[in-house]
CSV table of C-alpha atoms in Angstrom, one decimal:
chain,number,residue,atom,x,y,z
A,17,MET,CA,98.2,118.0,105.3
A,18,PRO,CA,101.6,118.5,107.0
A,19,LYS,CA,103.9,120.6,104.8
A,20,ILE,CA,106.7,121.0,107.3
A,21,LYS,CA,109.3,121.1,104.6
A,22,SER,CA,108.0,123.1,101.7
A,23,LEU,CA,108.3,122.7,98.0
A,24,GLU,CA,109.7,126.2,98.0
A,25,GLU,CA,112.9,124.7,99.4
A,26,LEU,CA,113.0,122.4,96.4
A,27,ARG,CA,112.8,125.4,94.0
A,28,LYS,CA,115.7,127.0,95.8
A,29,LEU,CA,117.7,123.8,95.5
A,30,ARG,CA,116.9,123.6,91.8
A,31,GLU,CA,118.6,127.0,91.2
A,32,GLN,CA,121.5,125.9,93.3
A,33,VAL,CA,122.2,122.7,91.5
A,34,GLN,CA,121.1,123.5,88.0
A,35,SER,CA,124.5,124.8,86.9
A,36,GLU,CA,126.4,121.7,87.8
A,37,ILE,CA,124.0,118.9,86.9
A,38,THR,CA,125.4,118.1,83.5
A,39,THR,CA,128.8,117.3,84.7
A,40,ARG,CA,127.5,115.3,87.7
A,41,THR,CA,125.2,113.1,85.8
A,42,GLU,CA,127.8,112.2,83.2
A,43,THR,CA,130.8,111.4,85.3
A,44,GLY,CA,131.4,110.1,88.8
A,45,THR,CA,130.2,107.1,90.6
A,46,THR,CA,127.0,105.1,90.4
A,47,ILE,CA,126.0,102.6,93.1
A,48,ILE,CA,123.3,100.0,92.2
A,49,ILE,CA,121.4,97.9,94.7
A,50,GLY,CA,119.4,94.8,93.8
A,51,MET,CA,115.8,95.2,95.1
A,52,GLY,CA,113.9,92.1,94.0
A,53,THR,CA,112.0,90.0,96.6
A,54,CYS,CA,115.2,88.1,97.3
A,55,GLY,CA,117.2,91.3,97.9
A,56,ILE,CA,114.4,92.9,100.0
A,57,ALA,CA,114.2,89.8,102.2
A,58,ALA,CA,118.0,89.8,102.6
A,59,GLY,CA,118.0,93.4,103.8
A,60,ALA,CA,118.7,95.3,100.6
A,61,ARG,CA,116.6,98.3,101.7
A,62,GLU,CA,118.6,98.7,104.8
A,63,THR,CA,121.8,98.4,102.7
A,64,MET,CA,120.5,101.2,100.6
A,65,ARG,CA,119.8,103.3,103.6
A,66,ALA,CA,123.3,102.6,105.0
A,67,ILE,CA,124.8,103.6,101.7
A,68,LEU,CA,122.9,106.9,101.6
A,69,GLU,CA,123.9,107.6,105.2
A,70,GLU,CA,127.6,106.8,104.6
A,71,LEU,CA,127.7,108.9,101.4
A,72,HIS,CA,126.1,111.8,103.3
A,73,LYS,CA,128.4,111.4,106.3
A,74,ARG,CA,131.5,111.4,104.1
A,75,ASN,CA,130.2,114.1,101.8
A,76,ILE,CA,130.6,111.9,98.7
A,77,GLU,CA,128.3,112.8,95.7
A,78,ALA,CA,127.4,109.5,94.0
A,79,HIS,CA,124.3,108.4,92.1
A,80,VAL,CA,122.4,105.6,93.8
A,81,ALA,CA,119.9,103.4,91.8
A,82,THR,CA,117.9,100.3,92.6
A,83,VAL,CA,117.1,97.4,90.3
A,84,GLY,CA,115.0,94.2,90.4
A,85,CYS,CA,116.2,90.7,90.7
A,86,ILE,CA,119.2,89.8,88.6
A,87,GLY,CA,119.3,86.1,89.4
A,88,MET,CA,122.0,85.7,92.0
A,89,CYS,CA,119.4,85.5,94.8
A,90,ALA,CA,121.7,83.5,97.2
A,91,ARG,CA,124.3,86.3,97.2
A,92,GLU,CA,121.9,89.2,98.0
A,93,PRO,CA,122.1,91.9,98.9
A,94,LEU,CA,124.0,92.7,95.7
A,95,VAL,CA,125.7,96.0,95.3
A,96,ASP,CA,127.3,97.2,92.0
A,97,ILE,CA,129.8,100.0,92.0
A,98,GLU,CA,130.5,101.7,88.7
A,99,GLN,CA,133.1,104.4,88.3
A,100,ALA,CA,134.1,106.3,85.2
A,101,GLY,CA,137.0,104.6,83.6
A,102,LYS,CA,137.0,101.5,85.8
A,103,PRO,CA,135.4,98.0,85.5
A,104,ARG,CA,132.0,97.6,87.2
A,105,ILE,CA,132.3,95.6,90.3
A,106,THR,CA,129.5,93.4,91.8
A,107,TYR,CA,129.7,92.8,95.5
A,108,GLY,CA,127.6,90.1,97.2
A,109,ASN,CA,126.1,89.7,100.7
A,110,ILE,CA,126.5,93.4,101.4
A,111,THR,CA,124.4,93.7,104.5
A,112,ALA,CA,124.1,97.2,106.1
A,113,HIS,CA,127.0,96.7,108.5
A,114,LYS,CA,129.5,96.1,105.7
A,115,VAL,CA,128.6,99.3,104.0
A,116,PRO,CA,131.1,101.6,105.9
A,117,ARG,CA,134.1,99.4,104.9
A,118,LEU,CA,132.8,99.1,101.3
A,119,ILE,CA,132.5,102.9,100.9
A,120,GLU,CA,135.8,103.5,102.6
A,121,GLU,CA,137.9,101.0,100.7
A,122,HIS,CA,136.3,101.2,97.3
A,123,LEU,CA,135.3,104.8,97.0
A,124,ILE,CA,137.8,106.6,99.2
A,125,ASN,CA,140.9,104.4,99.0
A,126,GLY,CA,140.2,103.1,95.5
A,127,HIS,CA,140.7,99.4,96.4
A,128,VAL,CA,138.4,96.6,95.3
A,129,ILE,CA,137.6,94.3,98.3
A,130,GLU,CA,138.4,91.1,96.5
A,131,GLU,CA,136.9,88.7,99.0
A,132,TRP,CA,133.5,90.4,98.7
A,133,THR,CA,133.2,90.5,95.0
A,134,VAL,CA,131.1,88.1,92.9
A,135,GLY,CA,131.9,89.5,89.5
A,136,ARG,CA,133.2,92.3,87.4
A,137,LEU,CA,132.3,93.7,84.1
A,138,ALA,CA,134.8,95.3,81.9
A,139,GLN,CA,134.2,98.9,81.0
A,140,GLN,CA,132.3,99.3,77.7
B,11,MET,CA,109.1,89.9,106.3
B,12,ARG,CA,109.6,92.0,109.4
B,13,GLU,CA,107.8,95.1,108.2
B,14,LEU,CA,104.8,95.6,106.0
B,15,SER,CA,106.7,98.3,104.2
B,16,LEU,CA,109.0,95.6,102.9
B,17,HIS,CA,106.0,93.8,101.4
B,18,ILE,CA,104.9,97.1,99.9
B,19,LEU,CA,108.3,97.6,98.4
B,20,ASP,CA,108.1,94.1,96.9
B,21,LEU,CA,104.7,95.0,95.3
B,22,LEU,CA,105.9,98.3,93.9
B,23,GLN,CA,108.9,96.4,92.4
B,24,ASN,CA,106.4,94.0,90.8
B,25,SER,CA,104.6,97.0,89.3
B,26,LEU,CA,107.8,98.4,87.8
B,27,GLU,CA,108.7,94.9,86.4
B,28,ALA,CA,105.3,95.0,84.8
B,29,GLY,CA,106.3,98.1,82.9
B,30,ALA,CA,104.2,100.6,84.9
B,31,ASN,CA,105.1,104.3,84.8
B,32,ARG,CA,102.5,105.3,87.3
B,33,LEU,CA,102.3,103.9,90.8
B,34,GLU,CA,99.8,104.6,93.5
B,35,LEU,CA,100.1,103.7,97.1
B,36,GLU,CA,97.4,104.4,99.5
B,37,ILE,CA,97.5,103.4,103.2
B,38,ILE,CA,94.5,104.0,105.5
B,39,GLU,CA,94.7,103.3,109.2
B,40,ASP,CA,91.3,103.5,110.8
B,41,THR,CA,91.7,102.7,114.5
B,42,LYS,CA,88.0,103.1,115.2
B,43,GLN,CA,87.1,100.4,112.7
B,44,ASN,CA,90.3,98.6,113.7
B,45,LEU,CA,91.3,98.3,110.0
B,46,LEU,CA,94.5,98.8,108.1
B,47,THR,CA,94.1,98.9,104.3
B,48,ILE,CA,97.0,99.0,101.9
B,49,THR,CA,96.4,99.6,98.2
B,50,VAL,CA,99.0,99.4,95.5
B,51,ALA,CA,97.7,100.3,92.0
B,52,ASP,CA,99.7,100.5,88.8
B,53,ASN,CA,99.3,101.1,85.1
B,54,GLY,CA,101.5,98.2,84.1
B,55,ARG,CA,100.7,95.5,81.6
B,56,GLY,CA,98.3,93.7,83.9
B,57,MET,CA,97.4,90.0,84.0
B,58,ASP,CA,94.8,87.8,82.3
B,59,ALA,CA,92.4,85.6,84.4
B,60,GLU,CA,94.7,82.6,84.2
B,61,THR,CA,97.8,84.4,85.4
B,62,LEU,CA,95.8,86.1,88.1
B,63,ARG,CA,94.5,82.8,89.3
B,64,ARG,CA,98.1,81.4,89.7
B,65,VAL,CA,99.8,84.5,91.1
B,66,SER,CA,99.3,83.4,94.8
B,67,ASP,CA,100.9,80.1,94.0
B,68,PRO,CA,104.6,80.2,95.3
B,69,PHE,CA,105.7,78.0,92.4
B,70,PHE,CA,104.5,80.4,89.8
B,71,THR,CA,106.5,83.4,88.6
B,72,THR,CA,106.8,85.3,85.3
B,73,ARG,CA,110.5,86.0,85.9
B,74,THR,CA,113.2,84.1,84.1
B,75,THR,CA,116.0,84.4,86.6
B,76,ARG,CA,114.4,81.9,89.0
B,77,GLN,CA,111.5,79.6,89.4
B,78,VAL,CA,109.7,80.7,92.5
B,79,GLY,CA,107.7,83.8,93.2
B,80,LEU,CA,107.2,84.3,96.9
B,81,GLY,CA,106.3,88.0,97.1
B,82,ILE,CA,102.5,87.8,96.7
B,83,PRO,CA,102.0,84.5,98.7
B,84,LEU,CA,104.0,85.9,101.6
B,85,PHE,CA,102.0,89.1,101.7
B,86,LYS,CA,98.7,87.3,101.4
B,87,ALA,CA,99.7,84.9,104.3
B,88,ALA,CA,100.6,87.9,106.4
B,89,ALA,CA,97.2,89.5,105.8
B,90,GLN,CA,95.2,86.4,106.4
B,91,ARG,CA,97.1,85.7,109.6
B,92,CYS,CA,95.8,89.1,110.9
B,93,GLY,CA,92.1,88.6,110.1
B,94,GLY,CA,92.4,90.3,106.8
B,95,ASP,CA,93.0,89.3,103.2
B,96,LEU,CA,94.7,90.2,99.9
B,97,VAL,CA,92.7,90.8,96.8
B,98,ILE,CA,94.1,91.4,93.3
B,99,THR,CA,92.2,92.8,90.4
B,100,SER,CA,93.8,93.2,87.0
B,101,GLN,CA,93.1,93.9,83.4
B,102,PRO,CA,95.6,93.1,80.6
B,103,GLY,CA,96.8,96.3,79.2
B,104,THR,CA,95.3,98.5,81.9
B,105,GLY,CA,97.0,97.6,85.2
B,106,THR,CA,96.8,95.8,88.5
B,107,ARG,CA,95.4,96.7,91.9
B,108,VAL,CA,96.3,94.9,95.0
B,109,VAL,CA,94.4,95.6,98.2
B,110,ALA,CA,95.6,94.1,101.5
B,111,THR,CA,93.6,94.4,104.7
B,112,PHE,CA,94.7,93.8,108.3
B,113,GLN,CA,93.0,93.9,111.6
B,114,TRP,CA,94.9,97.1,112.8
B,115,ASP,CA,95.6,95.9,116.4
B,116,HIS,CA,96.1,92.2,115.6
B,117,ILE,CA,99.0,90.8,117.7
B,118,ASP,CA,100.6,89.3,114.6
B,119,ARG,CA,100.4,92.4,112.5
B,120,ALA,CA,103.9,93.6,111.6
B,121,PRO,CA,104.6,97.3,111.9
B,122,LEU,CA,104.6,99.4,108.7
B,123,GLY,CA,108.2,100.1,109.5
B,124,ASP,CA,110.5,102.3,107.4
B,125,LEU,CA,108.0,103.3,104.7
B,126,PRO,CA,110.1,106.4,103.7
B,127,SER,CA,113.0,104.0,102.6
B,128,THR,CA,110.5,101.9,100.7
B,129,LEU,CA,109.4,105.0,98.7
B,130,LEU,CA,112.9,106.2,98.2
B,131,SER,CA,113.9,102.7,96.8
B,132,VAL,CA,111.2,103.0,94.2
B,133,LEU,CA,112.1,106.6,93.3
B,134,LEU,CA,115.7,105.5,92.8
B,135,ALA,CA,114.6,102.5,90.7
B,136,ARG,CA,112.8,104.4,88.0
B,137,PRO,CA,113.2,108.1,88.3
B,138,ASP,CA,110.8,108.8,85.4
B,139,CYS,CA,108.0,106.9,87.0
B,140,GLU,CA,105.2,108.9,88.6
B,141,VAL,CA,104.6,107.9,92.2
B,142,ARG,CA,101.6,109.0,94.3
B,143,TYR,CA,101.4,108.2,97.9
B,144,ARG,CA,98.6,109.0,100.3
B,145,HIS,CA,98.5,107.9,103.9
B,146,ARG,CA,95.8,108.5,106.4
B,147,VAL,CA,95.9,107.8,110.1
B,148,ASP,CA,92.5,108.5,111.5
B,149,GLY,CA,92.1,112.3,110.9
B,150,ARG,CA,95.7,112.9,109.7
B,151,GLU,CA,96.9,112.7,106.2
B,152,PHE,CA,100.2,112.9,104.4
B,153,ALA,CA,100.3,113.0,100.6
B,154,PHE,CA,103.3,112.9,98.2
B,155,ASP,CA,103.2,113.2,94.5
B,156,THR,CA,106.2,113.1,92.2
B,157,GLN,CA,104.4,115.3,89.7
B,158,GLU,CA,104.3,118.1,92.2
B,159,ILE,CA,108.0,117.5,93.0
B,160,ARG,CA,109.0,117.5,89.4
B,161,GLN,CA,107.2,120.8,88.8
B,162,ALA,CA,109.2,122.4,91.5
B,163,LEU,CA,112.5,120.8,90.2
B,164,GLY,CA,112.2,121.5,86.5
B,165,GLU,CA,115.1,119.8,84.7
B,166,VAL,CA,116.9,118.7,87.9
B,167,PRO,CA,116.5,115.0,88.3
B,168,LEU,CA,114.9,113.4,91.4
B,169,THR,CA,118.1,111.3,91.8
B,170,HIS,CA,120.4,114.2,92.2
B,171,PRO,CA,122.2,113.6,95.5
B,172,GLN,CA,121.0,116.8,97.1
B,173,VAL,CA,117.4,116.3,95.9
B,174,ARG,CA,117.6,112.7,97.0
B,175,ALA,CA,118.6,113.9,100.5
B,176,TRP,CA,115.8,116.4,100.5
B,177,LEU,CA,113.2,113.8,99.5
B,178,GLU,CA,114.3,111.5,102.2
B,179,ASP,CA,113.9,114.2,104.9
B,180,TYR,CA,110.6,115.3,103.5
B,181,LEU,CA,109.2,111.7,103.5
B,182,ARG,CA,110.5,111.0,107.0
B,183,GLN,CA,109.0,114.2,108.4
B,184,GLY,CA,105.6,113.7,106.7
B,185,TYR,CA,105.5,110.1,107.9
B,186,ALA,CA,106.5,110.9,111.5
B,187,GLU,CA,104.0,113.7,111.6
B,188,LEU,CA,101.1,111.2,111.0
B,189,TYR,CA,101.8,109.6,114.4
B,190,HIS,CA,102.4,112.6,116.5
B,191,ALA,CA,100.0,113.0,119.4
B,192,SER,CA,97.6,115.7,118.1
B,193,GLU,CA,97.9,118.7,120.4
B,194,ASP,CA,96.7,121.2,117.8
B,195,GLY,CA,93.2,119.7,117.6
B,196,GLN,CA,92.2,119.2,114.0
B,197,GLY,CA,95.0,119.5,111.4
């Protein structure tokens, strides 16, 4: 069984991040990607991959979650961005190549890309 | 779908929708027997005989957001196109098992593709769900078990950005290693 990376690394990582996890899980940004059959067929998994890559490249710490079909199949891949203190924005047709602009404008510059949105949910 | 790992993601999502909190994925590639077997098993709510009978019908679905369910019919067609088949067994209250077989070298068989991303998608969907993955390619094997990972992590969640990055690397390395030309004899 190949154990190239060892679980020992994970234990070290645990000690490293333990102190900061409470703040990180309660604040900040969550990105949610629709991953039903419709999303998968439209490229949602590649969108997720592009999002993870872009976050990594720009050193942004955000939570990423996937969900099943939410019923807007024709607009998949659907990506929701939720930031503390702001309305939750749903973007439609976010294929992988649109991800860099999405991350740049929404997360870095703080602008909603209006022409890509399909909805927004007021903050609770 | 272009990759079998996309079908697998779809099946695993079905399992989550069925309320499963334990998923098992087993892939066995046996080139001597020219056989690829993909098994997805869950402990979700399962299906009764009537539902099971209709699940390969594209115009049947349990979801309420739309009226068609293409996941299973598409995967079944892909298997049958490659000299294989797809068989589902299920028990209400116990869970469901889907076994898909393919002639390994069939010209129409899609590649497994980006399996690590498929697994990561599932880990990010329901972080409290246990996922066990075992993949054998002839003599080589890679196994991944969230229980083992959780033990090492303690209270740090699987979805923590740094843990997430580690998991992705770990899965990619383990998966790639399965297809490395074996120079070291028996691993």
